[in-house]
Coordinates of C-alpha atoms in Angstrom, one line a residue:
M1 CA 28.1 -3.6 -10.6
K2 CA 25.9 -4.9 -7.7
N3 CA 22.6 -6.6 -8.6
Y4 CA 19.7 -6.5 -6.2
L5 CA 16.4 -8.4 -6.8
V6 CA 13.0 -7.5 -5.5
I7 CA 10.3 -10.2 -5.8
Q8 CA 7.0 -8.4 -5.7
L9 CA 4.2 -10.8 -6.9
A10 CA 1.2 -9.0 -5.5
R11 CA -1.0 -6.6 -7.5
F12 CA -1.2 -3.0 -8.8
G13 CA -1.2 -1.1 -5.5
D14 CA 1.5 -3.3 -3.9
L15 CA 3.8 -2.7 -6.9
I16 CA 3.6 1.1 -6.4
Q17 CA 4.0 0.7 -2.6
T18 CA 7.3 -1.0 -3.1
K19 CA 8.8 2.3 -4.2
R20 CA 10.8 3.2 -1.1
L21 CA 12.5 -0.2 -1.1
I22 CA 13.3 0.0 -4.9
R23 CA 14.5 3.6 -4.8
T24 CA 16.7 2.9 -1.8
L25 CA 18.4 0.0 -3.6
A26 CA 18.7 2.1 -6.8
A27 CA 20.5 4.9 -4.9
R28 CA 23.4 2.6 -3.8
P29 CA 26.7 2.9 -5.6
Q30 CA 27.0 0.8 -8.8
A31 CA 23.5 -0.7 -8.1
T32 CA 21.2 -2.4 -10.7
V33 CA 17.7 -3.2 -9.4
H34 CA 15.9 -6.2 -10.8
L35 CA 12.2 -6.6 -10.3
C36 CA 10.3 -9.9 -10.5
L37 CA 6.6 -9.3 -10.9
D38 CA 3.4 -10.6 -12.4
V39 CA 3.5 -10.3 -16.2
S40 CA 0.3 -8.3 -16.3
L41 CA 2.0 -5.4 -14.5
A42 CA 5.2 -5.3 -16.6
P43 CA 3.9 -2.4 -18.8
L44 CA 3.1 -0.4 -15.7
A45 CA 6.4 -1.2 -14.0
R46 CA 8.2 0.1 -17.1
L47 CA 6.6 3.5 -16.5
V48 CA 7.0 3.6 -12.7
Y49 CA 10.5 2.0 -12.5
P50 CA 12.1 2.8 -15.8
D51 CA 15.6 1.9 -14.7
A52 CA 14.7 -1.5 -13.2
V53 CA 15.5 -4.7 -15.0
L54 CA 12.1 -6.6 -15.2
H55 CA 11.6 -10.3 -14.8
P56 CA 7.9 -11.0 -15.5
V57 CA 6.4 -14.3 -14.4
T58 CA 2.9 -15.7 -14.3
A59 CA 1.6 -15.2 -10.8
H60 CA -2.1 -14.4 -11.2
G61 CA -5.0 -14.8 -13.5
T62 CA -4.7 -18.3 -15.0
G63 CA -8.4 -18.9 -14.4
L64 CA -7.6 -22.5 -13.5
S65 CA -8.0 -24.7 -10.4
D66 CA -5.2 -24.6 -7.8
A67 CA -3.5 -27.8 -9.1
Q68 CA -3.9 -26.8 -12.8
A69 CA -2.7 -23.2 -12.0
S70 CA 0.4 -24.5 -10.2
L71 CA 1.3 -26.6 -13.2
R72 CA 0.6 -23.8 -15.7
M73 CA 2.7 -21.4 -13.6
L74 CA 5.6 -23.9 -13.5
L75 CA 5.5 -24.4 -17.3
D76 CA 5.1 -20.7 -18.1
N77 CA 7.8 -19.6 -15.7
R78 CA 10.6 -22.1 -16.4
C79 CA 12.6 -19.7 -18.6
A80 CA 12.2 -16.8 -16.2
F81 CA 13.3 -18.9 -13.3
A82 CA 16.3 -20.1 -15.2
E83 CA 17.3 -16.6 -16.0
L84 CA 17.0 -15.5 -12.4
A85 CA 19.0 -18.5 -11.1
A86 CA 21.8 -17.6 -13.5
L87 CA 22.3 -14.1 -12.1
D88 CA 24.5 -13.2 -9.2
F89 CA 22.5 -11.1 -6.7
E90 CA 24.0 -9.3 -3.8
A91 CA 20.7 -9.6 -2.0
V92 CA 17.2 -10.8 -2.8
Y93 CA 14.2 -9.1 -1.2
N94 CA 11.4 -11.6 -1.3
I95 CA 8.5 -9.7 0.2
N96 CA 5.3 -11.6 -0.3
F97 CA 4.1 -14.6 1.7
S98 CA 2.9 -17.0 -1.0
P99 CA 3.8 -20.5 -2.3
L100 CA 5.2 -19.0 -5.5
N101 CA 7.4 -16.6 -3.6
F102 CA 8.8 -19.5 -1.5
R103 CA 9.5 -21.5 -4.7
L104 CA 11.3 -18.5 -6.2
A105 CA 13.4 -18.2 -3.0
A106 CA 14.7 -21.8 -3.5
L107 CA 16.6 -20.5 -6.5
F108 CA 19.0 -18.5 -4.3
D109 CA 21.4 -18.9 -1.4
P110 CA 19.1 -18.5 1.6
E111 CA 21.8 -16.3 3.3
R112 CA 21.2 -13.7 0.6
V113 CA 17.4 -13.7 0.8
E114 CA 15.6 -11.1 3.0
G115 CA 12.0 -11.7 3.9
Y116 CA 10.7 -15.2 2.9
A117 CA 13.5 -17.7 2.2
W118 CA 13.8 -21.5 1.5
R119 CA 16.4 -23.6 3.2
N120 CA 16.6 -27.4 2.7
G121 CA 13.0 -27.7 1.8
Q122 CA 11.8 -25.6 4.7
E123 CA 10.0 -22.2 4.4
I124 CA 11.8 -19.6 6.5
T125 CA 10.2 -16.3 7.6
G126 CA 12.7 -13.6 8.4
R127 CA 12.7 -11.6 11.6
W128 CA 11.2 -8.4 10.2
P129 CA 8.2 -10.0 8.5
A130 CA 7.7 -12.3 11.5
M131 CA 7.4 -9.2 13.7
A132 CA 4.9 -7.7 11.3
M133 CA 2.7 -10.8 11.6
R134 CA 2.7 -10.4 15.4
W135 CA 1.6 -6.7 15.3
S136 CA -1.2 -7.6 12.8
G137 CA -3.3 -8.1 16.0
F138 CA -3.4 -4.4 16.5
R139 CA -3.8 -3.1 12.9
R140 CA -4.9 0.4 14.0
L141 CA -1.4 1.2 15.2
G142 CA 1.1 -0.2 12.7
M143 CA 3.0 1.4 9.8
N144 CA 2.5 2.2 6.2
L145 CA 3.2 -0.6 3.8
V146 CA 5.6 1.6 1.8
D147 CA 7.7 2.1 5.0
F148 CA 7.4 -1.5 6.0
W149 CA 8.9 -2.8 2.8
G150 CA 11.4 0.1 2.7
A151 CA 12.6 -0.9 6.2
Y152 CA 14.1 -4.1 4.8
C153 CA 17.0 -1.8 4.1
P154 CA 18.6 -0.1 7.2
D155 CA 19.7 2.7 4.8
M156 CA 16.3 3.4 3.4
L157 CA 15.9 6.8 1.8
P158 CA 14.1 9.5 3.8
A159 CA 10.4 9.4 3.4
P160 CA 10.0 12.9 1.9
A161 CA 12.3 11.8 -1.0
I162 CA 9.9 9.1 -2.2
N163 CA 6.9 10.8 -3.7
P164 CA 6.6 14.5 -4.9
E165 CA 4.4 16.8 -2.8
A166 CA 0.9 16.7 -4.4
T167 CA -0.3 19.8 -6.3
P168 CA -3.2 20.3 -8.7
K169 CA -2.3 19.8 -12.3
G170 CA -5.2 21.5 -14.1
G171 CA -6.9 18.5 -15.6
G172 CA -10.1 18.4 -13.5
I173 CA -11.3 15.7 -11.1
G174 CA -10.9 12.0 -11.4
V175 CA -13.1 9.5 -9.7
V176 CA -12.2 5.9 -9.1
L177 CA -15.4 4.0 -9.3
A178 CA -14.6 1.0 -7.1
G179 CA -11.8 -1.1 -5.5
R180 CA -11.2 -4.8 -5.7
E181 CA -13.1 -5.3 -2.5
S182 CA -16.8 -4.2 -2.8
R183 CA -17.3 -3.1 0.9
R184 CA -14.4 -0.6 0.5
S185 CA -16.3 1.2 -2.2
M186 CA -19.1 3.8 -2.2
P187 CA -22.5 3.0 -3.7
A188 CA -23.0 4.9 -7.0
P189 CA -25.6 7.5 -5.6
L190 CA -23.4 8.4 -2.7
L191 CA -20.2 8.6 -4.8
A192 CA -22.1 10.9 -7.2
Q193 CA -23.1 13.2 -4.3
I194 CA -19.5 13.4 -3.0
T195 CA -18.2 14.0 -6.6
A196 CA -20.7 16.7 -7.2
T197 CA -19.9 18.4 -3.9
L198 CA -16.1 18.4 -4.5
A199 CA -16.5 19.4 -8.2
G200 CA -18.8 22.3 -7.2
S201 CA -16.5 23.6 -4.5
R202 CA -13.5 23.4 -6.7
K203 CA -15.2 24.7 -9.8
A204 CA -14.0 21.6 -11.7
R205 CA -14.2 21.9 -15.5
S206 CA -14.1 18.2 -16.2
I207 CA -14.7 14.9 -14.4
K208 CA -13.1 11.6 -15.5
L209 CA -14.6 8.3 -14.2
L210 CA -11.9 5.6 -13.8
G211 CA -12.0 1.9 -13.5
G212 CA -11.7 -1.4 -15.4
P213 CA -14.2 -2.9 -17.8
A214 CA -16.2 -4.3 -14.9
E215 CA -16.9 -0.7 -13.6
R216 CA -18.2 0.6 -16.9
A217 CA -21.8 0.2 -15.7
A218 CA -21.0 1.7 -12.4
G219 CA -19.6 4.7 -14.3
Q220 CA -22.9 5.1 -16.1
A221 CA -24.8 4.9 -12.9
V222 CA -22.6 7.6 -11.2
A223 CA -22.9 9.9 -14.3
K224 CA -26.7 9.6 -14.3
E225 CA -26.8 10.8 -10.6
L226 CA -24.8 13.9 -11.3
P227 CA -26.4 17.3 -11.9
A228 CA -26.9 18.0 -15.6
T229 CA -24.2 20.7 -15.7
L230 CA -21.7 18.1 -14.5
Q231 CA -22.9 15.3 -16.7
A232 CA -22.0 17.5 -19.7
V233 CA -18.3 17.6 -18.6
T234 CA -18.1 14.0 -17.4
E235 CA -16.3 11.3 -19.3
N236 CA -16.7 7.6 -18.4
L237 CA -13.2 6.1 -19.0
A238 CA -13.8 2.8 -17.2
G239 CA -12.4 0.0 -19.3
R240 CA -11.0 2.5 -21.8
T241 CA -7.5 3.2 -20.5
D242 CA -4.3 1.1 -20.9
W243 CA -1.5 1.7 -18.4
P244 CA 0.2 4.6 -20.3
Q245 CA -3.2 6.3 -20.7
L246 CA -4.1 5.8 -17.1
V247 CA -0.7 7.3 -16.0
D248 CA -1.3 10.3 -18.4
V249 CA -4.9 10.9 -17.1
V250 CA -4.1 10.5 -13.4
G251 CA -0.9 12.6 -13.6
G252 CA -2.8 15.5 -15.0
L253 CA -5.7 15.8 -12.5
D254 CA -6.4 18.4 -9.9
L255 CA -7.8 15.8 -7.5
L256 CA -8.4 12.1 -7.4
I257 CA -11.5 10.9 -5.4
T258 CA -10.9 7.3 -4.5
P259 CA -11.3 4.4 -2.1
D260 CA -8.1 2.4 -1.2
T261 CA -7.0 1.4 -4.7
G262 CA -4.0 1.0 -6.8
T263 CA -5.0 4.1 -8.7
M264 CA -4.8 6.0 -5.4
H265 CA -1.1 4.9 -5.0
L266 CA -0.4 5.8 -8.6
A267 CA -1.7 9.3 -8.0
A268 CA 0.5 9.7 -5.0
H269 CA 3.5 8.4 -7.0
L270 CA 2.7 11.1 -9.6
G271 CA 2.1 13.9 -7.1
T272 CA -1.6 14.2 -7.8
P273 CA -3.7 15.2 -4.8
V274 CA -5.9 12.5 -3.4
A275 CA -9.2 12.6 -1.4
A276 CA -9.4 9.0 -0.1
F277 CA -12.3 7.3 1.6
F278 CA -11.3 4.5 3.9
L279 CA -13.8 2.1 5.4
S280 CA -14.4 -1.7 6.0
S281 CA -11.0 -3.5 5.8
A282 CA -9.1 -0.4 4.6
W283 CA -7.1 1.4 7.3
C284 CA -5.2 4.4 6.2
F285 CA -2.3 4.0 8.7
E286 CA -1.5 0.7 6.8
T287 CA -2.2 1.6 3.2
G288 CA -3.0 5.3 2.9
P289 CA -1.6 7.6 0.2
Y290 CA 2.1 8.2 0.5
G291 CA 3.5 11.7 0.4
L292 CA 2.4 15.2 1.4
G293 CA -0.7 17.0 0.1
H294 CA -3.3 14.3 0.5
T295 CA -6.5 14.0 2.6
V296 CA -8.0 10.9 4.0
Y297 CA -11.5 10.4 5.4
Q298 CA -11.3 7.3 7.6
A299 CA -14.3 5.5 9.1
V300 CA -13.7 4.8 12.8
T301 CA -16.4 2.5 14.0
D302 CA -15.5 0.0 16.7
C303 CA -15.4 -3.0 14.3
L304 CA -12.8 -1.5 12.0
P305 CA -10.6 -2.5 10.3
C306 CA -12.4 -5.8 9.6
L307 CA -11.6 -8.8 7.5
E308 CA -13.0 -8.4 4.0
T309 CA -13.3 -12.2 3.7
A310 CA -15.7 -12.4 6.7
P311 CA -19.3 -11.4 6.3
C312 CA -20.3 -8.0 7.8
Q313 CA -22.5 -8.4 10.9
E314 CA -23.0 -4.7 11.3
N315 CA -24.9 -3.8 8.1
V316 CA -21.8 -1.9 6.9
K317 CA -22.3 0.8 9.5
C318 CA -18.9 2.2 8.7
L319 CA -20.6 3.8 5.6
N320 CA -22.9 5.8 7.8
G321 CA -20.6 8.8 8.4
F322 CA -20.1 9.2 4.6
A323 CA -23.9 9.0 4.0
D324 CA -24.7 11.6 6.7
P325 CA -25.9 14.7 4.9
G326 CA -23.6 16.8 7.0
F327 CA -20.6 15.1 5.4
R328 CA -21.0 17.0 2.2
R329 CA -21.0 20.3 4.1
F330 CA -17.8 19.1 5.9
L331 CA -16.2 18.4 2.5
V332 CA -16.6 22.0 1.6
T333 CA -15.8 23.7 4.9
G334 CA -13.2 21.3 6.4
K335 CA -14.3 22.6 9.8
A336 CA -14.0 20.1 12.6
E337 CA -17.4 21.1 14.0
H338 CA -19.1 20.0 10.8
A339 CA -17.6 16.5 10.7
P340 CA -20.2 13.7 11.2
E341 CA -19.7 11.1 14.0
G342 CA -17.9 8.0 13.0
L343 CA -15.3 9.7 10.8
L344 CA -11.7 10.8 11.2
A345 CA -10.4 13.4 8.7
L346 CA -6.6 13.5 8.3
H347 CA -3.9 15.2 6.3
T348 CA -0.8 13.3 5.3
A349 CA 2.4 14.0 7.3
F350 CA 5.8 12.5 8.1
D351 CA 7.6 11.4 11.3
G352 CA 10.9 9.7 11.9
L353 CA 9.5 6.3 10.8
G354 CA 7.8 7.5 7.6
Q355 CA 4.3 8.3 6.5
T356 CA 1.7 9.2 9.1
Y357 CA -1.6 11.1 9.2
E358 CA -2.6 14.1 11.3
P359 CA -6.2 14.5 12.2
F360 CA -8.0 17.8 11.6
A361 CA -11.4 16.6 12.5
G362 CA -12.6 13.7 14.7
T363 CA -10.8 11.9 17.5
D364 CA -8.0 9.5 16.9
A365 CA -8.4 7.3 20.0
D366 CA -5.3 5.3 19.1
A367 CA -2.9 8.2 18.7
Q368 CA -0.9 7.7 21.9
K369 CA -0.4 3.9 21.5
R370 CA 0.4 4.4 17.8
T371 CA 3.1 6.9 18.7
V372 CA 4.6 4.6 21.2
L373 CA 4.6 1.7 18.8
R374 CA 6.1 3.8 16.0
N375 CA 8.9 5.0 18.3
F376 CA 9.5 1.4 19.3
L377 CA 9.8 0.3 15.7
L378 CA 12.1 3.2 14.9
H379 CA 14.3 2.2 17.8
H380 CA 14.3 -1.4 16.5
L381 CA 15.2 -0.4 13.0
S382 CA 17.9 2.1 13.9
G383 CA 19.5 -0.1 16.6
T384 CA 19.2 2.5 19.3
E385 CA 18.0 1.6 22.7
P386 CA 14.3 2.2 23.4
R387 CA 13.2 3.9 26.5
F388 CA 11.1 0.8 27.5
D389 CA 8.4 2.6 29.4
R390 CA 5.3 0.5 30.3
L391 CA 3.8 0.5 26.8
E392 CA 7.1 -0.1 25.0
Q393 CA 7.7 -3.1 27.4
A394 CA 4.3 -4.4 26.3
F395 CA 5.2 -4.1 22.6
A396 CA 8.6 -5.7 23.2
G397 CA 6.8 -8.7 24.8
Q398 CA 4.5 -9.0 21.9
L399 CA 6.9 -8.4 19.0
Y400 CA 10.0 -10.3 20.1
R401 CA 10.5 -14.0 20.8
E402 CA 13.1 -15.7 22.9
K403 CA 14.9 -17.0 19.8
D404 CA 15.4 -13.3 18.7
W405 CA 17.6 -12.8 21.7
M406 CA 19.2 -16.3 21.7
T407 CA 20.3 -16.5 18.1
A408 CA 22.3 -13.9 16.1
E409 CA 20.6 -12.5 13.1
K410 CA 22.4 -13.2 9.8
P411 CA 24.7 -10.5 8.6
S412 CA 22.6 -8.1 6.5
K413 CA 23.4 -7.4 2.8
A414 CA 21.1 -4.5 3.1
Q415 CA 23.6 -1.7 2.9
G416 CA 25.6 -3.2 0.0

């Protein structure tokens, strides 16, 4: 038996987006996948990755100062760390850049750690994540996070094998009320208009409003803005679902209306169709829904994608296309000539690298450069020689460093 460890200490959506990596490892002969994650997500992980051996640790949510939180994490996690250190792992995939990830890496032989390692008191960033840091300067072009994490393994499973093709399940429409980042979310009146339009065009028999306890009031506000006929079939479930209940609800929907959220990724995992609205710091080519059968409405103002931590100097103009009265007509017809300015409408698709998105309305001004970069990355991952035309030469200059050519990469444990 070969043990593989994935250390994924980020949050809800990131846990789901680790699926291509985890499923690739699980598909290897005599493989057992271990997953180290935040304790709050363990109940969800048991549903999403039922065959994985879980190692929960305290990574978030202590409510303490940085120094106090570090001490609390150390005390809470001693047993989990000792358990991990005692296991013999063929390879460790440490995929988040965080202080706790680096401390966890110190438990293992650095030659067996992919991603972020620890050697003799020094933090070491592997070649693949280092390349990703360099292409973060042109975020409009990159690759889906599911594929990025999956690409830690040269033998990653084909993209179509990861999530089922999305089909309506008969359970009505679900509406995610808000994401963790406020600027990525729709104001309640606008979200209600979009919900009413899609519910009417699909003759939805029920609407379920989804979110945490903090979104309970937002659910009430959205419900009040709906027509009376829809209010009668709307249920505000914000703050009223545990992980199994959320999986049950989302897995039975005809459609999920959502910003870029963990619930969106859960829907894609379950094969529930998604209508996703991306604006502000959310960019679908990075974190869009994974699989076939989903639709994304992406704002394409010149300031996107922005940094959520920086104040918006543009009065959130990326919201304008969604607020345009013509957008509701476009939601019904899907005709390119009805699409408002400032929006790009796309269907999910696959290419040789993984998940991509094909526009059916609006202009994707970055399409050519994105194709070149994706081909370049595919060449890099497959070991085949790129064509090195002018654009690929430019990407090579930006993504590679001299030491990449001068020092041999360590032998990979990635293929078992």
